[in-house]
Amino acid sequence: MSNSTTVSEQLPNIVNLVETYNVNKQRLDDKSKSLTYVAYSTFAIVVLIIFHIFSIYYR
């Protein structure tokens, strides 16, 4: 009986860990998406600056 008691006591802990993992995974996905947008924005700004420099240089 002792073994089944420990399993039934551990089940809520496992469920809690799964819920915590899912919440943290969602947060990480959001941060990852934000960082991807920032990277694309930075790249676009750099490209615009380079085009601007070349347009002035080859005027």
mmCIF file of N, CA, C and O in Angstrom:
data_model
loop_
_atom_site.group_PDB
_atom_site.id
_atom_site.type_symbol
_atom_site.label_atom_id
_atom_site.label_comp_id
_atom_site.label_asym_id
_atom_site.label_seq_id
_atom_site.Cartn_x
_atom_site.Cartn_y
_atom_site.Cartn_z
ATOM 1 N N MET A 1 0.821 -1.185 0.000
ATOM 2 C CA MET A 1 0.000 0.000 0.000
ATOM 3 C C MET A 1 0.872 1.258 0.000
ATOM 4 O O MET A 1 0.482 2.259 -0.524
ATOM 5 N N SER A 2 2.014 1.162 0.606
ATOM 6 C CA SER A 2 2.889 2.324 0.713
ATOM 7 C C SER A 2 3.306 2.815 -0.670
ATOM 8 O O SER A 2 3.405 4.009 -0.900
ATOM 9 N N ASN A 3 3.539 1.893 -1.592
ATOM 10 C CA ASN A 3 3.964 2.257 -2.922
ATOM 11 C C ASN A 3 2.882 3.033 -3.660
ATOM 12 O O ASN A 3 3.156 4.024 -4.329
ATOM 13 N N SER A 4 1.618 2.594 -3.566
ATOM 14 C CA SER A 4 0.537 3.300 -4.253
ATOM 15 C C SER A 4 0.295 4.672 -3.650
ATOM 16 O O SER A 4 -0.102 5.603 -4.327
ATOM 17 N N THR A 5 0.553 4.822 -2.384
ATOM 18 C CA THR A 5 0.389 6.125 -1.737
ATOM 19 C C THR A 5 1.423 7.115 -2.270
ATOM 20 O O THR A 5 1.101 8.253 -2.569
ATOM 21 N N THR A 6 2.647 6.665 -2.431
ATOM 22 C CA THR A 6 3.668 7.572 -2.936
ATOM 23 C C THR A 6 3.379 7.944 -4.385
ATOM 24 O O THR A 6 3.617 9.078 -4.780
ATOM 25 N N VAL A 7 2.860 7.016 -5.162
ATOM 26 C CA VAL A 7 2.527 7.321 -6.555
ATOM 27 C C VAL A 7 1.394 8.334 -6.601
ATOM 28 O O VAL A 7 1.430 9.300 -7.365
ATOM 29 N N SER A 8 0.370 8.145 -5.772
ATOM 30 C CA SER A 8 -0.748 9.088 -5.771
ATOM 31 C C SER A 8 -0.327 10.449 -5.218
ATOM 32 O O SER A 8 -0.903 11.466 -5.570
ATOM 33 N N GLU A 9 0.678 10.468 -4.364
ATOM 34 C CA GLU A 9 1.190 11.745 -3.867
ATOM 35 C C GLU A 9 2.067 12.429 -4.907
ATOM 36 O O GLU A 9 2.125 13.652 -4.978
ATOM 37 N N GLN A 10 2.744 11.659 -5.717
ATOM 38 C CA GLN A 10 3.640 12.232 -6.722
ATOM 39 C C GLN A 10 2.889 12.730 -7.940
ATOM 40 O O GLN A 10 3.364 13.622 -8.644
ATOM 41 N N LEU A 11 1.712 12.201 -8.207
ATOM 42 C CA LEU A 11 0.958 12.580 -9.409
ATOM 43 C C LEU A 11 0.649 14.074 -9.456
ATOM 44 O O LEU A 11 0.884 14.705 -10.501
ATOM 45 N N PRO A 12 0.150 14.690 -8.395
ATOM 46 C CA PRO A 12 -0.076 16.146 -8.465
ATOM 47 C C PRO A 12 1.203 16.934 -8.713
ATOM 48 O O PRO A 12 1.178 17.951 -9.403
ATOM 49 N N ASN A 13 2.322 16.457 -8.168
ATOM 50 C CA ASN A 13 3.594 17.135 -8.421
ATOM 51 C C ASN A 13 3.973 17.053 -9.891
ATOM 52 O O ASN A 13 4.464 18.021 -10.468
ATOM 53 N N ILE A 14 3.746 15.902 -10.505
ATOM 54 C CA ILE A 14 4.058 15.734 -11.931
ATOM 55 C C ILE A 14 3.141 16.613 -12.770
ATOM 56 O O ILE A 14 3.587 17.276 -13.711
ATOM 57 N N VAL A 15 1.862 16.649 -12.423
ATOM 58 C CA VAL A 15 0.915 17.502 -13.153
ATOM 59 C C VAL A 15 1.322 18.969 -13.007
ATOM 60 O O VAL A 15 1.286 19.728 -13.976
ATOM 61 N N ASN A 16 1.736 19.361 -11.817
ATOM 62 C CA ASN A 16 2.184 20.733 -11.592
ATOM 63 C C ASN A 16 3.424 21.048 -12.426
ATOM 64 O O ASN A 16 3.534 22.143 -12.995
ATOM 65 N N LEU A 17 4.340 20.107 -12.511
ATOM 66 C CA LEU A 17 5.531 20.319 -13.341
ATOM 67 C C LEU A 17 5.174 20.474 -14.808
ATOM 68 O O LEU A 17 5.737 21.312 -15.518
ATOM 69 N N VAL A 18 4.220 19.674 -15.277
ATOM 70 C CA VAL A 18 3.797 19.764 -16.682
ATOM 71 C C VAL A 18 3.144 21.117 -16.947
ATOM 72 O O VAL A 18 3.411 21.758 -17.965
ATOM 73 N N GLU A 19 2.306 21.573 -16.039
ATOM 74 C CA GLU A 19 1.662 22.873 -16.214
ATOM 75 C C GLU A 19 2.693 24.001 -16.203
ATOM 76 O O GLU A 19 2.624 24.926 -17.018
ATOM 77 N N THR A 20 3.654 23.916 -15.299
ATOM 78 C CA THR A 20 4.715 24.928 -15.240
ATOM 79 C C THR A 20 5.536 24.915 -16.522
ATOM 80 O O THR A 20 5.869 25.973 -17.070
ATOM 81 N N TYR A 21 5.841 23.725 -17.026
ATOM 82 C CA TYR A 21 6.597 23.611 -18.279
ATOM 83 C C TYR A 21 5.839 24.264 -19.430
ATOM 84 O O TYR A 21 6.422 25.002 -20.222
ATOM 85 N N ASN A 22 4.540 24.007 -19.512
ATOM 86 C CA ASN A 22 3.748 24.570 -20.609
ATOM 87 C C ASN A 22 3.683 26.091 -20.534
ATOM 88 O O ASN A 22 3.779 26.770 -21.559
ATOM 89 N N VAL A 23 3.546 26.640 -19.325
ATOM 90 C CA VAL A 23 3.520 28.097 -19.169
ATOM 91 C C VAL A 23 4.866 28.691 -19.572
ATOM 92 O O VAL A 23 4.926 29.686 -20.303
ATOM 93 N N ASN A 24 5.948 28.088 -19.094
ATOM 94 C CA ASN A 24 7.278 28.599 -19.429
ATOM 95 C C ASN A 24 7.579 28.451 -20.913
ATOM 96 O O ASN A 24 8.235 29.307 -21.507
ATOM 97 N N LYS A 25 7.111 27.370 -21.530
ATOM 98 C CA LYS A 25 7.322 27.172 -22.964
ATOM 99 C C LYS A 25 6.620 28.261 -23.755
ATOM 100 O O LYS A 25 7.168 28.798 -24.714
ATOM 101 N N GLN A 26 5.418 28.636 -23.342
ATOM 102 C CA GLN A 26 4.689 29.711 -24.013
ATOM 103 C C GLN A 26 5.442 31.033 -23.889
ATOM 104 O O GLN A 26 5.570 31.781 -24.848
ATOM 105 N N ARG A 27 5.985 31.301 -22.702
ATOM 106 C CA ARG A 27 6.758 32.532 -22.508
ATOM 107 C C ARG A 27 8.006 32.534 -23.376
ATOM 108 O O ARG A 27 8.362 33.550 -23.978
ATOM 109 N N LEU A 28 8.692 31.400 -23.433
ATOM 110 C CA LEU A 28 9.895 31.316 -24.260
ATOM 111 C C LEU A 28 9.565 31.474 -25.737
ATOM 112 O O LEU A 28 10.302 32.113 -26.486
ATOM 113 N N ASP A 29 8.443 30.889 -26.171
ATOM 114 C CA ASP A 29 8.024 31.046 -27.567
ATOM 115 C C ASP A 29 7.736 32.515 -27.885
ATOM 116 O O ASP A 29 8.101 33.014 -28.952
ATOM 117 N N ASP A 30 7.092 33.212 -26.952
ATOM 118 C CA ASP A 30 6.807 34.637 -27.153
ATOM 119 C C ASP A 30 8.090 35.443 -27.245
ATOM 120 O O ASP A 30 8.239 36.307 -28.118
ATOM 121 N N LYS A 31 9.030 35.169 -26.342
ATOM 122 C CA LYS A 31 10.305 35.896 -26.371
ATOM 123 C C LYS A 31 11.091 35.573 -27.647
ATOM 124 O O LYS A 31 11.704 36.449 -28.239
ATOM 125 N N SER A 32 11.050 34.322 -28.061
ATOM 126 C CA SER A 32 11.746 33.925 -29.275
ATOM 127 C C SER A 32 11.164 34.636 -30.493
ATOM 128 O O SER A 32 11.900 35.108 -31.364
ATOM 129 N N LYS A 33 9.844 34.724 -30.536
ATOM 130 C CA LYS A 33 9.191 35.414 -31.643
ATOM 131 C C LYS A 33 9.558 36.899 -31.642
ATOM 132 O O LYS A 33 9.830 37.475 -32.692
ATOM 133 N N SER A 34 9.606 37.508 -30.469
ATOM 134 C CA SER A 34 9.982 38.916 -30.355
ATOM 135 C C SER A 34 11.416 39.131 -30.831
ATOM 136 O O SER A 34 11.699 40.090 -31.554
ATOM 137 N N LEU A 35 12.318 38.259 -30.422
ATOM 138 C CA LEU A 35 13.710 38.388 -30.843
ATOM 139 C C LEU A 35 13.860 38.197 -32.346
ATOM 140 O O LEU A 35 14.687 38.857 -32.985
ATOM 141 N N THR A 36 13.050 37.330 -32.923
ATOM 142 C CA THR A 36 13.091 37.150 -34.376
ATOM 143 C C THR A 36 12.638 38.422 -35.082
ATOM 144 O O THR A 36 13.261 38.854 -36.058
ATOM 145 N N TYR A 37 11.561 39.040 -34.604
ATOM 146 C CA TYR A 37 11.098 40.297 -35.195
ATOM 147 C C TYR A 37 12.153 41.390 -35.060
ATOM 148 O O TYR A 37 12.375 42.165 -35.989
ATOM 149 N N VAL A 38 12.809 41.454 -33.908
ATOM 150 C CA VAL A 38 13.859 42.455 -33.700
ATOM 151 C C VAL A 38 15.022 42.221 -34.666
ATOM 152 O O VAL A 38 15.560 43.166 -35.238
ATOM 153 N N ALA A 39 15.382 40.973 -34.872
ATOM 154 C CA ALA A 39 16.488 40.656 -35.788
ATOM 155 C C ALA A 39 16.139 41.073 -37.213
ATOM 156 O O ALA A 39 16.963 41.672 -37.913
ATOM 157 N N TYR A 40 14.914 40.769 -37.668
ATOM 158 C CA TYR A 40 14.501 41.173 -39.019
ATOM 159 C C TYR A 40 14.426 42.686 -39.153
ATOM 160 O O TYR A 40 14.820 43.248 -40.183
ATOM 161 N N SER A 41 13.941 43.357 -38.127
ATOM 162 C CA SER A 41 13.867 44.827 -38.162
ATOM 163 C C SER A 41 15.259 45.439 -38.244
ATOM 164 O O SER A 41 15.499 46.365 -39.029
ATOM 165 N N THR A 42 16.173 44.930 -37.441
ATOM 166 C CA THR A 42 17.550 45.430 -37.464
ATOM 167 C C THR A 42 18.191 45.206 -38.828
ATOM 168 O O THR A 42 18.854 46.090 -39.377
ATOM 169 N N PHE A 43 17.969 44.034 -39.403
ATOM 170 C CA PHE A 43 18.513 43.733 -40.728
ATOM 171 C C PHE A 43 17.928 44.686 -41.774
ATOM 172 O O PHE A 43 18.662 45.193 -42.635
ATOM 173 N N ALA A 44 16.634 44.950 -41.699
ATOM 174 C CA ALA A 44 15.996 45.860 -42.662
ATOM 175 C C ALA A 44 16.552 47.271 -42.522
ATOM 176 O O ALA A 44 16.805 47.948 -43.537
ATOM 177 N N ILE A 45 16.775 47.720 -41.301
ATOM 178 C CA ILE A 45 17.341 49.057 -41.086
ATOM 179 C C ILE A 45 18.756 49.138 -41.633
ATOM 180 O O ILE A 45 19.138 50.124 -42.281
ATOM 181 N N VAL A 46 19.550 48.096 -41.413
ATOM 182 C CA VAL A 46 20.921 48.071 -41.942
ATOM 183 C C VAL A 46 20.908 48.121 -43.464
ATOM 184 O O VAL A 46 21.691 48.849 -44.081
ATOM 185 N N VAL A 47 20.010 47.367 -44.091
ATOM 186 C CA VAL A 47 19.917 47.374 -45.560
ATOM 187 C C VAL A 47 19.536 48.768 -46.057
ATOM 188 O O VAL A 47 20.108 49.264 -47.037
ATOM 189 N N LEU A 48 18.585 49.411 -45.396
ATOM 190 C CA LEU A 48 18.199 50.765 -45.799
ATOM 191 C C LEU A 48 19.359 51.750 -45.655
ATOM 192 O O LEU A 48 19.570 52.607 -46.524
ATOM 193 N N ILE A 49 20.122 51.625 -44.574
ATOM 194 C CA ILE A 49 21.276 52.509 -44.380
ATOM 195 C C ILE A 49 22.310 52.283 -45.477
ATOM 196 O O ILE A 49 22.871 53.240 -46.038
ATOM 197 N N ILE A 50 22.569 51.032 -45.813
ATOM 198 C CA ILE A 50 23.551 50.734 -46.872
ATOM 199 C C ILE A 50 23.082 51.277 -48.213
ATOM 200 O O ILE A 50 23.858 51.877 -48.963
ATOM 201 N N PHE A 51 21.796 51.102 -48.535
ATOM 202 C CA PHE A 51 21.276 51.664 -49.786
ATOM 203 C C PHE A 51 21.388 53.186 -49.792
ATOM 204 O O PHE A 51 21.721 53.792 -50.813
ATOM 205 N N HIS A 52 21.133 53.792 -48.654
ATOM 206 C CA HIS A 52 21.241 55.246 -48.559
ATOM 207 C C HIS A 52 22.675 55.696 -48.780
ATOM 208 O O HIS A 52 22.930 56.670 -49.499
ATOM 209 N N ILE A 53 23.618 55.001 -48.166
ATOM 210 C CA ILE A 53 25.038 55.356 -48.332
ATOM 211 C C ILE A 53 25.454 55.201 -49.791
ATOM 212 O O ILE A 53 26.120 56.076 -50.357
ATOM 213 N N PHE A 54 25.058 54.112 -50.438
ATOM 214 C CA PHE A 54 25.414 53.911 -51.842
ATOM 215 C C PHE A 54 24.742 54.931 -52.741
ATOM 216 O O PHE A 54 25.343 55.391 -53.736
ATOM 217 N N SER A 55 23.524 55.308 -52.422
ATOM 218 C CA SER A 55 22.841 56.307 -53.268
ATOM 219 C C SER A 55 23.528 57.664 -53.154
ATOM 220 O O SER A 55 23.563 58.426 -54.120
ATOM 221 N N ILE A 56 24.065 57.988 -51.995
ATOM 222 C CA ILE A 56 24.793 59.254 -51.844
ATOM 223 C C ILE A 56 26.159 59.149 -52.529
ATOM 224 O O ILE A 56 26.590 60.063 -53.209
ATOM 225 N N TYR A 57 26.823 58.006 -52.366
ATOM 226 C CA TYR A 57 28.165 57.827 -52.918
ATOM 227 C C TYR A 57 28.153 57.847 -54.448
ATOM 228 O O TYR A 57 29.034 58.403 -55.088
ATOM 229 N N TYR A 58 27.157 57.225 -55.062
ATOM 230 C CA TYR A 58 27.093 57.105 -56.527
ATOM 231 C C TYR A 58 26.200 58.167 -57.160
ATOM 232 O O TYR A 58 25.709 57.998 -58.246
ATOM 233 N N ARG A 59 26.012 59.276 -56.475
ATOM 234 C CA ARG A 59 25.160 60.334 -56.984
ATOM 235 C C ARG A 59 25.778 61.019 -58.162
ATOM 236 O O ARG A 59 26.879 61.214 -58.406
#
